[in-house]
Coordinates of C-alpha atoms in Angstrom, one line a residue:
Chain A
Q1 CA 81.1 88.8 33.2
V2 CA 84.2 89.4 33.9
Q3 CA 86.9 86.8 33.5
L4 CA 90.4 85.9 34.1
V5 CA 91.9 82.7 32.8
E6 CA 95.5 81.5 33.8
S7 CA 97.1 79.0 31.8
G8 CA 100.6 78.0 31.3
G9 CA 101.0 76.0 34.5
G10 CA 102.7 72.7 34.6
V11 CA 105.8 70.6 36.0
V12 CA 109.0 72.1 35.7
Q13 CA 112.7 70.8 37.0
P14 CA 114.6 72.9 39.4
G15 CA 116.4 75.7 37.4
G16 CA 114.0 75.5 34.6
S17 CA 111.8 78.3 33.3
L18 CA 107.8 78.8 32.7
R19 CA 105.2 81.0 31.4
L20 CA 102.1 81.9 33.0
S21 CA 99.7 84.0 30.9
C22 CA 96.3 85.5 32.3
A23 CA 93.1 86.2 30.0
A24 CA 91.2 89.1 30.9
S25 CA 87.6 89.8 29.7
G26 CA 84.4 91.7 30.7
F27 CA 86.3 94.7 32.4
S28 CA 88.5 97.2 30.9
F29 CA 91.8 95.3 30.9
S30 CA 94.0 98.3 30.0
G31 CA 92.6 100.8 33.0
Y32 CA 93.3 98.2 35.5
G33 CA 96.7 97.3 37.5
M34 CA 97.2 93.7 37.9
H35 CA 98.7 91.5 40.5
W36 CA 100.2 87.9 40.6
V37 CA 99.6 86.0 44.0
R38 CA 100.5 82.4 44.7
Q39 CA 99.5 79.8 47.1
A40 CA 101.8 77.0 48.1
P41 CA 99.8 73.7 48.6
G42 CA 97.7 73.9 51.8
K43 CA 99.4 77.3 52.7
G44 CA 98.1 80.6 52.5
L45 CA 98.5 83.7 49.9
E46 CA 101.6 85.4 49.2
W47 CA 101.9 88.4 46.9
V48 CA 104.2 87.8 44.2
A49 CA 104.3 90.8 41.4
Y50 CA 102.5 93.9 40.3
I51 CA 102.5 96.2 37.0
R52 CA 100.7 99.3 36.4
Y53 CA 97.8 99.5 34.2
D54 CA 99.9 101.0 31.3
G55 CA 102.9 98.8 32.1
S56 CA 105.1 101.7 33.1
N57 CA 105.7 100.6 36.8
K58 CA 106.3 96.8 38.0
Y59 CA 107.2 95.4 41.6
Y60 CA 108.0 92.2 43.0
A61 CA 108.3 90.3 46.1
D62 CA 111.7 90.0 48.0
S63 CA 111.4 86.0 47.1
V64 CA 111.0 86.7 43.1
M65 CA 113.0 89.5 42.4
G66 CA 115.4 89.1 39.7
R67 CA 113.8 85.5 38.6
F68 CA 110.5 86.6 37.6
T69 CA 109.3 89.3 35.0
V70 CA 105.8 90.7 34.7
S71 CA 104.4 92.0 31.6
R72 CA 101.0 92.9 29.7
D73 CA 99.7 93.2 26.5
N74 CA 96.8 95.9 26.4
S75 CA 95.7 95.2 22.8
R76 CA 95.5 91.5 23.6
N77 CA 94.0 91.9 27.1
T78 CA 96.8 89.7 28.3
L79 CA 99.1 89.6 31.4
S80 CA 101.9 87.3 31.8
L81 CA 104.4 85.9 34.2
Q82 CA 108.0 84.7 33.1
M83 CA 109.5 82.6 35.6
D84 CA 113.1 81.8 35.6
S85 CA 115.4 79.9 37.9
L86 CA 112.6 77.7 39.4
S87 CA 113.0 76.1 42.6
A88 CA 110.8 73.9 44.9
E89 CA 109.5 76.7 46.9
D90 CA 108.3 78.4 43.6
T91 CA 105.5 75.4 43.6
A92 CA 102.0 76.9 44.2
V93 CA 98.9 77.9 42.5
Y94 CA 99.5 81.3 40.7
Y95 CA 96.3 83.4 40.7
C96 CA 96.0 86.7 38.6
A97 CA 94.0 89.8 40.2
G98 CA 92.8 92.7 38.7
T99 CA 92.6 96.4 40.6
S100 CA 91.5 99.6 40.1
N101 CA 91.4 100.4 43.8
H102 CA 94.5 98.9 45.4
Y103 CA 92.4 96.1 46.6
G104 CA 91.5 92.7 44.4
E105 CA 88.4 93.3 42.7
Y106 CA 89.1 90.4 40.2
W107 CA 90.4 87.1 40.6
G108 CA 91.7 84.2 38.5
Q109 CA 90.8 80.3 39.0
G110 CA 94.5 79.6 39.2
T111 CA 96.9 77.7 37.6
L112 CA 99.4 75.0 39.5
V113 CA 103.2 75.4 38.9
T114 CA 105.1 72.2 40.3
V115 CA 108.8 72.4 40.5
S116 CA 110.3 68.7 40.8
P117 CA 112.6 66.9 39.4
Chain B
E1 CA 108.2 95.5 55.9
I2 CA 104.5 95.2 57.5
V3 CA 103.5 91.9 59.2
M4 CA 99.9 91.1 59.5
T5 CA 99.4 88.6 62.2
Q6 CA 95.8 86.9 62.1
S7 CA 94.2 85.1 65.4
P8 CA 92.7 82.6 65.9
A9 CA 94.3 79.9 63.6
T10 CA 91.3 77.9 63.7
L11 CA 87.6 79.1 65.4
S12 CA 85.2 76.6 65.6
V13 CA 81.6 78.1 65.5
S14 CA 77.9 76.4 65.4
P15 CA 75.6 77.4 62.6
G16 CA 73.8 80.6 63.5
E17 CA 76.4 81.8 66.2
R18 CA 78.5 84.8 65.8
A19 CA 82.2 84.6 64.5
T20 CA 84.7 87.1 65.2
L21 CA 88.2 86.9 63.1
S22 CA 91.0 89.3 64.0
C23 CA 93.8 91.0 62.3
R24 CA 96.6 92.8 63.7
A25 CA 99.3 94.6 61.5
S26 CA 102.9 95.5 62.8
Q27 CA 102.3 99.3 62.2
S28 CA 99.1 101.5 61.2
L29 CA 97.6 100.7 57.7
S30 CA 95.0 103.3 58.1
S31 CA 92.2 101.8 56.4
N32 CA 94.1 100.1 53.7
L33 CA 92.7 96.9 55.0
A34 CA 90.7 93.9 52.7
W35 CA 89.0 90.5 53.9
Y36 CA 88.9 87.4 51.5
Q37 CA 87.1 84.2 51.8
Q38 CA 88.3 81.3 50.4
K39 CA 86.8 78.1 49.9
P40 CA 88.4 74.7 49.3
G41 CA 89.7 74.3 45.7
Q42 CA 88.1 78.0 45.1
T43 CA 89.7 81.4 44.2
P44 CA 89.7 84.2 46.8
R45 CA 86.3 86.2 47.0
L46 CA 86.7 89.8 47.9
L47 CA 84.5 90.4 51.0
I48 CA 85.5 94.0 52.6
Y49 CA 87.3 96.6 51.7
G50 CA 88.5 99.8 53.2
A51 CA 88.4 98.0 56.4
S52 CA 84.6 98.3 56.6
T53 CA 83.1 98.6 53.3
R54 CA 81.0 95.2 52.0
A55 CA 82.1 94.2 48.4
T56 CA 79.3 94.0 45.8
G57 CA 77.1 90.8 46.5
I58 CA 78.4 90.2 49.9
P59 CA 75.7 89.8 52.4
A60 CA 75.1 91.9 55.5
R61 CA 76.0 89.7 58.1
F62 CA 79.4 90.1 57.3
S63 CA 81.0 93.3 58.5
G64 CA 84.3 95.0 58.9
S65 CA 85.7 97.3 61.4
G66 CA 88.9 98.9 62.8
S67 CA 91.7 101.2 61.8
G68 CA 95.4 101.7 62.5
T69 CA 96.8 98.2 63.4
E70 CA 93.8 96.4 65.0
F71 CA 90.8 94.8 62.4
T72 CA 87.9 92.7 62.9
L73 CA 85.8 90.8 60.4
T74 CA 82.4 89.8 62.0
I75 CA 80.0 87.1 60.6
S76 CA 76.9 88.1 62.5
S77 CA 75.0 84.3 62.0
L78 CA 77.2 81.8 60.4
Q79 CA 75.2 80.0 57.7
S80 CA 76.8 76.5 56.0
E81 CA 78.5 78.5 53.2
D82 CA 80.1 80.6 55.7
F83 CA 82.7 77.6 56.4
A84 CA 85.9 78.6 54.9
V85 CA 89.6 80.2 55.2
Y86 CA 89.4 84.1 55.6
Y87 CA 92.2 86.4 54.8
C88 CA 93.3 89.9 56.0
Q89 CA 94.9 91.7 53.5
H90 CA 97.0 95.1 53.2
Y91 CA 97.1 96.8 50.3
N92 CA 99.8 99.8 49.9
N93 CA 98.7 102.4 47.9
W94 CA 102.6 103.2 46.6
P95 CA 104.5 101.1 45.6
P96 CA 101.2 98.7 45.2
T97 CA 102.2 95.8 47.3
W98 CA 100.2 93.3 49.0
T99 CA 100.8 91.6 52.2
F100 CA 98.4 88.9 53.3
G101 CA 97.8 87.4 57.0
Q102 CA 98.5 83.8 57.5
G103 CA 94.4 83.0 57.5
T104 CA 91.8 81.9 60.2
K105 CA 89.9 79.0 59.4
V106 CA 86.6 79.0 60.3
E107 CA 85.2 75.4 61.0
I108 CA 81.8 73.8 62.2
K109 CA 81.9 73.3 65.7

């Protein structure tokens, strides 16, 4: 069955960096665009970033532009999100989601990132 | 930038009753609208895409309608497992960005 498993979350100090990973299985990862979506505690869903199936195009929300970098390794069925210059506003559960038709067909269970002194 | 506004913020409904959730876009979306269900501590679950097409395995009591700027998710007869938060989402074809509404919480009356 389809699985997306995020990892790499944890506690980091303001100004620090963290790298999230999303391991995909059960579907043709190399044929799917991938998104990152986050959810601050008790809040709604916020789109973060997108990477095309072949990695050739990447898009970011204004709130993370210049600080976050999305990448993928289709040979390892893995999606990554490098997060730099983190602030308290980045505290959230981060989900990866796969799409072949623009909407979010597959979602991971999320990994929690906490930015705190 | 498209803004998605959901109403009401909270909907109190008795089991077996009908629930109607609204989603309004600040500009026309055509039919690029999806609905998700999220239960506490769980990941979002795709219910509806293309404004009115049920995703695989979604019960027929869930239906979506609308186009342009006004969209509706209807749950015809609420079951206990349907009490959750529901999000509408605009998905842009290109660039492939997503915009979510702020969510509607469906709670037991």
